[in-house]
Amino acid sequence: DQQVKQNSPSLSVQEGRISILNCDYTNSMFDYFLWYKKYPAEGPTFLISISSIKDKNEDGRFTVFLNKSAKHLSLHIVPSQPGDSAVYFCAASGPGGAGSYQLTFGKGTKLSVIP
Amino acid sequence: KAGVTQTPRYLIKTRGQQVTLSCSPISGHRSVSWYQQTPGQGLQFLFEYFSETQRNKGNFPGRFSGRQFSNSRSEMNVSTLELGDSALYLCASSSDRTKQYFGPGTRLTVT
């Protein structure tokens, strides 16, 4: 049972335009959400996050929107640049064992920004 | 601060063998998590260690095990390797729940 879903395996966008990556989740216990970016042969790097008490968080060209009622979040990149071409993972944080928190990842969306 | 380091970076093993992967977290981070990444499957959680204790465990068979040392360094072990264990194994460390920092991964190939 996939608790975090990224339904688009890939996305192509022209340089300068907006990239919108989507993520859906099913577990209502998730209360913190993160986006990671991954280049080939490297580990994922943190991009941006949002707490469930907010509906928007912005950092430069990156904005994450959270719709709790729809259990949906999206990452907007404006303007898109060729260096943004990578795989983007959505992750959700919820209670794990022994009072800890555990991250659950989606399968990723490969973004290609075309010059 | 130095980032998360993982050794070795690449490994080729034969079916039936066992393998041990190592992870050194960022200094001061006490939580270390391990993930398996295979094509099309995203990052699947293996387990998390905190202060030498396993706090969380994912849905993997008992062939996958791990441990954490008093200096927070962690190892994971896979026994009786299968072809399906070929994957990128990622280690991440954190000091709180808001962010995990990943290492570059160990690429394991089982032949």
PDB file of C-alpha atoms in Angstrom:
ATOM      1  CA  ASP A   1       0.000   0.000   0.000  1.00  0.00           C
ATOM      2  CA  GLN A   2       1.704   3.130  -1.248  1.00  0.00           C
ATOM      3  CA  GLN A   3       1.135   5.942   1.220  1.00  0.00           C
ATOM      4  CA  VAL A   4       2.914   8.613  -0.808  1.00  0.00           C
ATOM      5  CA  LYS A   5       2.232   8.736  -4.530  1.00  0.00           C
ATOM      6  CA  GLN A   6       3.854  10.688  -7.301  1.00  0.00           C
ATOM      7  CA  ASN A   7       1.706   9.777 -10.262  1.00  0.00           C
ATOM      8  CA  SER A   8       3.860  11.373 -12.942  1.00  0.00           C
ATOM      9  CA  PRO A   9       7.067   9.409 -13.509  1.00  0.00           C
ATOM     10  CA  SER A  10       8.404  12.150 -15.771  1.00  0.00           C
ATOM     11  CA  LEU A  11       7.823  15.767 -16.747  1.00  0.00           C
ATOM     12  CA  SER A  12       9.341  17.920 -19.497  1.00  0.00           C
ATOM     13  CA  VAL A  13       9.278  21.708 -19.294  1.00  0.00           C
ATOM     14  CA  GLN A  14      10.771  24.498 -21.384  1.00  0.00           C
ATOM     15  CA  GLU A  15      13.446  26.619 -19.758  1.00  0.00           C
ATOM     16  CA  GLY A  16      11.929  29.714 -18.162  1.00  0.00           C
ATOM     17  CA  ARG A  17       8.481  28.177 -17.724  1.00  0.00           C
ATOM     18  CA  ILE A  18       6.900  26.848 -14.538  1.00  0.00           C
ATOM     19  CA  SER A  19       7.436  23.246 -13.417  1.00  0.00           C
ATOM     20  CA  ILE A  20       4.709  21.745 -11.237  1.00  0.00           C
ATOM     21  CA  LEU A  21       5.367  18.448  -9.520  1.00  0.00           C
ATOM     22  CA  ASN A  22       2.546  16.759  -7.667  1.00  0.00           C
ATOM     23  CA  CYS A  23       2.311  14.395  -4.732  1.00  0.00           C
ATOM     24  CA  ASP A  24      -0.616  12.706  -2.985  1.00  0.00           C
ATOM     25  CA  TYR A  25      -0.665  10.966   0.366  1.00  0.00           C
ATOM     26  CA  THR A  26      -3.129   8.754   2.149  1.00  0.00           C
ATOM     27  CA  ASN A  27      -1.999   8.683   5.779  1.00  0.00           C
ATOM     28  CA  SER A  28      -3.647  11.442   7.824  1.00  0.00           C
ATOM     29  CA  MET A  29      -0.951  11.024  10.483  1.00  0.00           C
ATOM     30  CA  PHE A  30       1.625  12.645   8.207  1.00  0.00           C
ATOM     31  CA  ASP A  31       2.231  16.168   9.471  1.00  0.00           C
ATOM     32  CA  TYR A  32       5.438  17.292   7.810  1.00  0.00           C
ATOM     33  CA  PHE A  33       6.335  17.121   4.148  1.00  0.00           C
ATOM     34  CA  LEU A  34       9.599  17.464   2.279  1.00  0.00           C
ATOM     35  CA  TRP A  35      10.889  17.582  -1.275  1.00  0.00           C
ATOM     36  CA  TYR A  36      14.250  16.158  -2.227  1.00  0.00           C
ATOM     37  CA  LYS A  37      16.168  16.468  -5.472  1.00  0.00           C
ATOM     38  CA  LYS A  38      18.425  13.722  -6.764  1.00  0.00           C
ATOM     39  CA  TYR A  39      21.044  13.719  -9.490  1.00  0.00           C
ATOM     40  CA  PRO A  40      22.375  10.422 -10.870  1.00  0.00           C
ATOM     41  CA  ALA A  41      25.133   8.844  -8.772  1.00  0.00           C
ATOM     42  CA  GLU A  42      24.453  11.214  -5.863  1.00  0.00           C
ATOM     43  CA  GLY A  43      22.333  10.998  -2.743  1.00  0.00           C
ATOM     44  CA  PRO A  44      19.108  13.036  -2.496  1.00  0.00           C
ATOM     45  CA  THR A  45      19.508  16.616  -1.327  1.00  0.00           C
ATOM     46  CA  PHE A  46      16.905  18.492   0.668  1.00  0.00           C
ATOM     47  CA  LEU A  47      15.044  21.150  -1.271  1.00  0.00           C
ATOM     48  CA  ILE A  48      12.125  22.533   0.709  1.00  0.00           C
ATOM     49  CA  SER A  49       9.648  21.457   3.372  1.00  0.00           C
ATOM     50  CA  ILE A  50       6.281  22.396   4.825  1.00  0.00           C
ATOM     51  CA  SER A  51       4.505  21.753   8.076  1.00  0.00           C
ATOM     52  CA  SER A  52       0.889  20.671   8.061  1.00  0.00           C
ATOM     53  CA  ILE A  53      -0.086  23.854   9.891  1.00  0.00           C
ATOM     54  CA  LYS A  54       0.837  25.865   6.792  1.00  0.00           C
ATOM     55  CA  ASP A  55      -0.479  25.801   3.250  1.00  0.00           C
ATOM     56  CA  LYS A  56       2.458  27.419   1.499  1.00  0.00           C
ATOM     57  CA  ASN A  57       6.204  27.732   1.897  1.00  0.00           C
ATOM     58  CA  GLU A  58       8.489  29.621  -0.426  1.00  0.00           C
ATOM     59  CA  ASP A  59      12.254  29.563  -0.919  1.00  0.00           C
ATOM     60  CA  GLY A  60      13.563  31.477  -3.896  1.00  0.00           C
ATOM     61  CA  ARG A  61      12.356  29.826  -7.092  1.00  0.00           C
ATOM     62  CA  PHE A  62      10.770  26.960  -5.168  1.00  0.00           C
ATOM     63  CA  THR A  63       7.319  26.997  -3.580  1.00  0.00           C
ATOM     64  CA  VAL A  64       5.504  24.102  -1.959  1.00  0.00           C
ATOM     65  CA  PHE A  65       1.743  24.135  -1.566  1.00  0.00           C
ATOM     66  CA  LEU A  66      -0.163  21.865   0.792  1.00  0.00           C
ATOM     67  CA  ASN A  67      -3.879  21.058   0.554  1.00  0.00           C
ATOM     68  CA  LYS A  68      -4.613  19.011   3.661  1.00  0.00           C
ATOM     69  CA  SER A  69      -8.244  18.335   2.865  1.00  0.00           C
ATOM     70  CA  ALA A  70      -7.239  16.822  -0.480  1.00  0.00           C
ATOM     71  CA  LYS A  71      -4.084  15.219   0.965  1.00  0.00           C
ATOM     72  CA  HIS A  72      -2.154  16.770  -1.870  1.00  0.00           C
ATOM     73  CA  LEU A  73       1.005  18.791  -2.163  1.00  0.00           C
ATOM     74  CA  SER A  74       2.784  20.323  -5.090  1.00  0.00           C
ATOM     75  CA  LEU A  75       6.188  21.807  -5.805  1.00  0.00           C
ATOM     76  CA  HIS A  76       6.389  24.802  -8.130  1.00  0.00           C
ATOM     77  CA  ILE A  77       9.665  25.832  -9.724  1.00  0.00           C
ATOM     78  CA  VAL A  78       9.646  29.249 -11.368  1.00  0.00           C
ATOM     79  CA  PRO A  79      11.444  29.902 -13.623  1.00  0.00           C
ATOM     80  CA  SER A  80      12.704  26.441 -14.508  1.00  0.00           C
ATOM     81  CA  GLN A  81      16.392  26.135 -15.400  1.00  0.00           C
ATOM     82  CA  PRO A  82      18.313  23.326 -17.137  1.00  0.00           C
ATOM     83  CA  GLY A  83      20.189  22.664 -13.877  1.00  0.00           C
ATOM     84  CA  ASP A  84      16.852  21.743 -12.297  1.00  0.00           C
ATOM     85  CA  SER A  85      16.775  18.567 -14.393  1.00  0.00           C
ATOM     86  CA  ALA A  86      16.818  15.771 -11.814  1.00  0.00           C
ATOM     87  CA  VAL A  87      14.555  13.302 -10.065  1.00  0.00           C
ATOM     88  CA  TYR A  88      12.344  14.909  -7.414  1.00  0.00           C
ATOM     89  CA  PHE A  89      11.109  12.892  -4.466  1.00  0.00           C
ATOM     90  CA  CYS A  90       8.212  13.831  -2.252  1.00  0.00           C
ATOM     91  CA  ALA A  91       8.474  12.603   1.355  1.00  0.00           C
ATOM     92  CA  ALA A  92       6.066  12.635   4.269  1.00  0.00           C
ATOM     93  CA  SER A  93       6.942  12.447   7.945  1.00  0.00           C
ATOM     94  CA  GLY A  94       4.772  10.667  10.463  1.00  0.00           C
ATOM     95  CA  PRO A  95       5.022   8.746  13.745  1.00  0.00           C
ATOM     96  CA  GLY A  96       7.339   5.758  13.759  1.00  0.00           C
ATOM     97  CA  GLY A  97       8.401   3.483  16.592  1.00  0.00           C
ATOM     98  CA  ALA A  98       9.601   4.476  20.052  1.00  0.00           C
ATOM     99  CA  GLY A  99       8.335   8.036  19.772  1.00  0.00           C
ATOM    100  CA  SER A 100      10.327   8.719  16.624  1.00  0.00           C
ATOM    101  CA  TYR A 101       9.318   9.954  13.185  1.00  0.00           C
ATOM    102  CA  GLN A 102       9.753   8.131   9.921  1.00  0.00           C
ATOM    103  CA  LEU A 103       9.989   9.426   6.355  1.00  0.00           C
ATOM    104  CA  THR A 104       7.944   7.763   3.626  1.00  0.00           C
ATOM    105  CA  PHE A 105       9.006   8.558   0.068  1.00  0.00           C
ATOM    106  CA  GLY A 106       7.186   8.598  -3.225  1.00  0.00           C
ATOM    107  CA  LYS A 107       8.686   6.914  -6.284  1.00  0.00           C
ATOM    108  CA  GLY A 108       9.927  10.170  -7.767  1.00  0.00           C
ATOM    109  CA  THR A 109       9.293  12.346 -10.806  1.00  0.00           C
ATOM    110  CA  LYS A 110      12.045  12.872 -13.347  1.00  0.00           C
ATOM    111  CA  LEU A 111      12.051  16.507 -14.430  1.00  0.00           C
ATOM    112  CA  SER A 112      13.693  17.481 -17.696  1.00  0.00           C
ATOM    113  CA  VAL A 113      14.102  21.183 -18.388  1.00  0.00           C
ATOM    114  CA  ILE A 114      14.657  21.786 -22.083  1.00  0.00           C
ATOM    115  CA  PRO A 115      16.872  24.741 -23.035  1.00  0.00           C
TER     116      PRO A 115
ATOM    117  CA  LYS B   1      30.759  20.100   8.796  1.00  0.00           C
ATOM    118  CA  ALA B   2      31.614  17.053   6.771  1.00  0.00           C
ATOM    119  CA  GLY B   3      28.649  15.388   5.120  1.00  0.00           C
ATOM    120  CA  VAL B   4      27.406  11.828   5.380  1.00  0.00           C
ATOM    121  CA  THR B   5      29.946   9.366   4.017  1.00  0.00           C
ATOM    122  CA  GLN B   6      29.316   5.848   2.817  1.00  0.00           C
ATOM    123  CA  THR B   7      31.776   3.104   1.987  1.00  0.00           C
ATOM    124  CA  PRO B   8      32.309   1.433  -0.317  1.00  0.00           C
ATOM    125  CA  ARG B   9      30.762   3.405  -3.166  1.00  0.00           C
ATOM    126  CA  TYR B  10      30.520   0.406  -5.472  1.00  0.00           C
ATOM    127  CA  LEU B  11      30.385  -3.290  -4.760  1.00  0.00           C
ATOM    128  CA  ILE B  12      29.929  -6.434  -6.833  1.00  0.00           C
ATOM    129  CA  LYS B  13      28.948  -9.628  -5.066  1.00  0.00           C
ATOM    130  CA  THR B  14      27.773 -13.096  -6.050  1.00  0.00           C
ATOM    131  CA  ARG B  15      24.446 -14.648  -5.108  1.00  0.00           C
ATOM    132  CA  GLY B  16      24.616 -16.314  -1.717  1.00  0.00           C
ATOM    133  CA  GLN B  17      27.374 -14.106  -0.382  1.00  0.00           C
ATOM    134  CA  GLN B  18      26.920 -11.533   2.337  1.00  0.00           C
ATOM    135  CA  VAL B  19      27.837  -7.866   2.340  1.00  0.00           C
ATOM    136  CA  THR B  20      28.422  -5.124   4.907  1.00  0.00           C
ATOM    137  CA  LEU B  21      27.971  -1.459   4.091  1.00  0.00           C
ATOM    138  CA  SER B  22      29.192   1.390   6.261  1.00  0.00           C
ATOM    139  CA  CYS B  23      27.846   4.862   6.991  1.00  0.00           C
ATOM    140  CA  SER B  24      29.385   7.738   8.930  1.00  0.00           C
ATOM    141  CA  PRO B  25      26.799  10.392   9.842  1.00  0.00           C
ATOM    142  CA  ILE B  26      27.280  14.107  10.165  1.00  0.00           C
ATOM    143  CA  SER B  27      29.028  14.935  13.422  1.00  0.00           C
ATOM    144  CA  GLY B  28      26.476  15.333  16.192  1.00  0.00           C
ATOM    145  CA  HIS B  29      23.699  13.456  14.421  1.00  0.00           C
ATOM    146  CA  ARG B  30      22.484  10.509  16.448  1.00  0.00           C
ATOM    147  CA  SER B  31      19.856   9.168  14.076  1.00  0.00           C
ATOM    148  CA  VAL B  32      20.875   7.096  11.060  1.00  0.00           C
ATOM    149  CA  SER B  33      18.391   5.686   8.554  1.00  0.00           C
ATOM    150  CA  TRP B  34      18.959   3.287   5.693  1.00  0.00           C
ATOM    151  CA  TYR B  35      17.046   3.140   2.404  1.00  0.00           C
ATOM    152  CA  GLN B  36      17.073   0.932  -0.656  1.00  0.00           C
ATOM    153  CA  GLN B  37      16.543   2.522  -4.050  1.00  0.00           C
ATOM    154  CA  THR B  38      15.709   0.395  -7.063  1.00  0.00           C
ATOM    155  CA  PRO B  39      14.571   1.615 -10.499  1.00  0.00           C
ATOM    156  CA  GLY B  40      10.952   2.700 -10.368  1.00  0.00           C
ATOM    157  CA  GLN B  41      10.553   1.964  -6.652  1.00  0.00           C
ATOM    158  CA  GLY B  42      11.695   5.167  -5.054  1.00  0.00           C
ATOM    159  CA  LEU B  43      13.372   5.042  -1.674  1.00  0.00           C
ATOM    160  CA  GLN B  44      12.196   2.183   0.490  1.00  0.00           C
ATOM    161  CA  PHE B  45      12.893   2.462   4.188  1.00  0.00           C
ATOM    162  CA  LEU B  46      14.996  -0.303   5.711  1.00  0.00           C
ATOM    163  CA  PHE B  47      15.578   0.749   9.321  1.00  0.00           C
ATOM    164  CA  GLU B  48      16.553   3.584  11.616  1.00  0.00           C
ATOM    165  CA  TYR B  49      18.996   3.598  14.483  1.00  0.00           C
ATOM    166  CA  PHE B  50      19.227   6.097  17.315  1.00  0.00           C
ATOM    167  CA  SER B  51      21.761   5.884  20.111  1.00  0.00           C
ATOM    168  CA  GLU B  52      22.692   2.320  19.133  1.00  0.00           C
ATOM    169  CA  THR B  53      19.059   1.135  19.211  1.00  0.00           C
ATOM    170  CA  GLN B  54      16.884   0.229  16.267  1.00  0.00           C
ATOM    171  CA  ARG B  55      13.882   2.553  16.492  1.00  0.00           C
ATOM    172  CA  ASN B  56      12.056   1.793  13.267  1.00  0.00           C
ATOM    173  CA  LYS B  57      12.085  -1.047  10.799  1.00  0.00           C
ATOM    174  CA  GLY B  58      10.718  -1.270   7.284  1.00  0.00           C
ATOM    175  CA  ASN B  59       9.175  -4.221   5.532  1.00  0.00           C
ATOM    176  CA  PHE B  60      12.288  -6.136   4.530  1.00  0.00           C
ATOM    177  CA  PRO B  61      13.234  -9.780   5.247  1.00  0.00           C
ATOM    178  CA  GLY B  62      15.471 -10.706   8.145  1.00  0.00           C
ATOM    179  CA  ARG B  63      18.431 -11.064   5.763  1.00  0.00           C
ATOM    180  CA  PHE B  64      18.732  -7.295   6.104  1.00  0.00           C
ATOM    181  CA  SER B  65      20.151  -6.187   9.423  1.00  0.00           C
ATOM    182  CA  GLY B  66      22.005  -3.265  10.861  1.00  0.00           C
ATOM    183  CA  ARG B  67      23.696  -1.840  13.870  1.00  0.00           C
ATOM    184  CA  GLN B  68      24.935   1.441  15.220  1.00  0.00           C
ATOM    185  CA  PHE B  69      28.058   2.084  17.229  1.00  0.00           C
ATOM    186  CA  SER B  70      28.598   4.447  20.134  1.00  0.00           C
ATOM    187  CA  ASN B  71      30.095   7.060  17.781  1.00  0.00           C
ATOM    188  CA  SER B  72      26.855   6.921  15.721  1.00  0.00           C
ATOM    189  CA  ARG B  73      28.528   5.208  12.776  1.00  0.00           C
ATOM    190  CA  SER B  74      26.259   2.562  11.340  1.00  0.00           C
ATOM    191  CA  GLU B  75      26.584  -0.611   9.311  1.00  0.00           C
ATOM    192  CA  MET B  76      24.037  -2.618   7.434  1.00  0.00           C
ATOM    193  CA  ASN B  77      24.456  -6.243   6.513  1.00  0.00           C
ATOM    194  CA  VAL B  78      22.720  -8.310   3.872  1.00  0.00           C
ATOM    195  CA  SER B  79      23.174 -12.051   4.103  1.00  0.00           C
ATOM    196  CA  THR B  80      22.530 -14.672   1.443  1.00  0.00           C
ATOM    197  CA  LEU B  81      22.416 -12.127  -1.356  1.00  0.00           C
ATOM    198  CA  GLU B  82      19.806 -12.450  -4.097  1.00  0.00           C
ATOM    199  CA  LEU B  83      19.805 -10.893  -7.560  1.00  0.00           C
ATOM    200  CA  GLY B  84      16.923  -8.644  -6.448  1.00  0.00           C
ATOM    201  CA  ASP B  85      19.134  -7.063  -3.791  1.00  0.00           C
ATOM    202  CA  SER B  86      20.980  -5.161  -6.510  1.00  0.00           C
ATOM    203  CA  ALA B  87      20.240  -1.541  -5.686  1.00  0.00           C
ATOM    204  CA  LEU B  88      21.557   1.765  -4.467  1.00  0.00           C
ATOM    205  CA  TYR B  89      21.710   1.720  -0.672  1.00  0.00           C
ATOM    206  CA  LEU B  90      21.427   5.147   0.892  1.00  0.00           C
ATOM    207  CA  CYS B  91      22.196   6.218   4.402  1.00  0.00           C
ATOM    208  CA  ALA B  92      20.816   9.397   5.943  1.00  0.00           C
ATOM    209  CA  SER B  93      21.536  11.117   9.223  1.00  0.00           C
ATOM    210  CA  SER B  94      19.489  13.660  11.125  1.00  0.00           C
ATOM    211  CA  SER B  95      19.408  15.627  14.350  1.00  0.00           C
ATOM    212  CA  ASP B  96      15.667  16.223  14.267  1.00  0.00           C
ATOM    213  CA  ARG B  97      12.614  15.211  12.294  1.00  0.00           C
ATOM    214  CA  THR B  98      12.615  18.167   9.913  1.00  0.00           C
ATOM    215  CA  LYS B  99      15.401  17.067   7.604  1.00  0.00           C
ATOM    216  CA  GLN B 100      17.529  14.067   6.713  1.00  0.00           C
ATOM    217  CA  TYR B 101      20.927  14.427   5.089  1.00  0.00           C
ATOM    218  CA  PHE B 102      21.847  11.703   2.644  1.00  0.00           C
ATOM    219  CA  GLY B 103      25.155  10.183   1.729  1.00  0.00           C
ATOM    220  CA  PRO B 104      26.128   9.406  -1.872  1.00  0.00           C
ATOM    221  CA  GLY B 105      25.044   5.792  -1.557  1.00  0.00           C
ATOM    222  CA  THR B 106      26.608   2.404  -2.168  1.00  0.00           C
ATOM    223  CA  ARG B 107      25.796   0.794  -5.508  1.00  0.00           C
ATOM    224  CA  LEU B 108      25.507  -2.958  -4.924  1.00  0.00           C
ATOM    225  CA  THR B 109      25.419  -5.321  -7.875  1.00  0.00           C
ATOM    226  CA  VAL B 110      24.647  -8.976  -7.270  1.00  0.00           C
ATOM    227  CA  THR B 111      25.585 -11.394 -10.051  1.00  0.00           C
TER     228      THR B 111
END
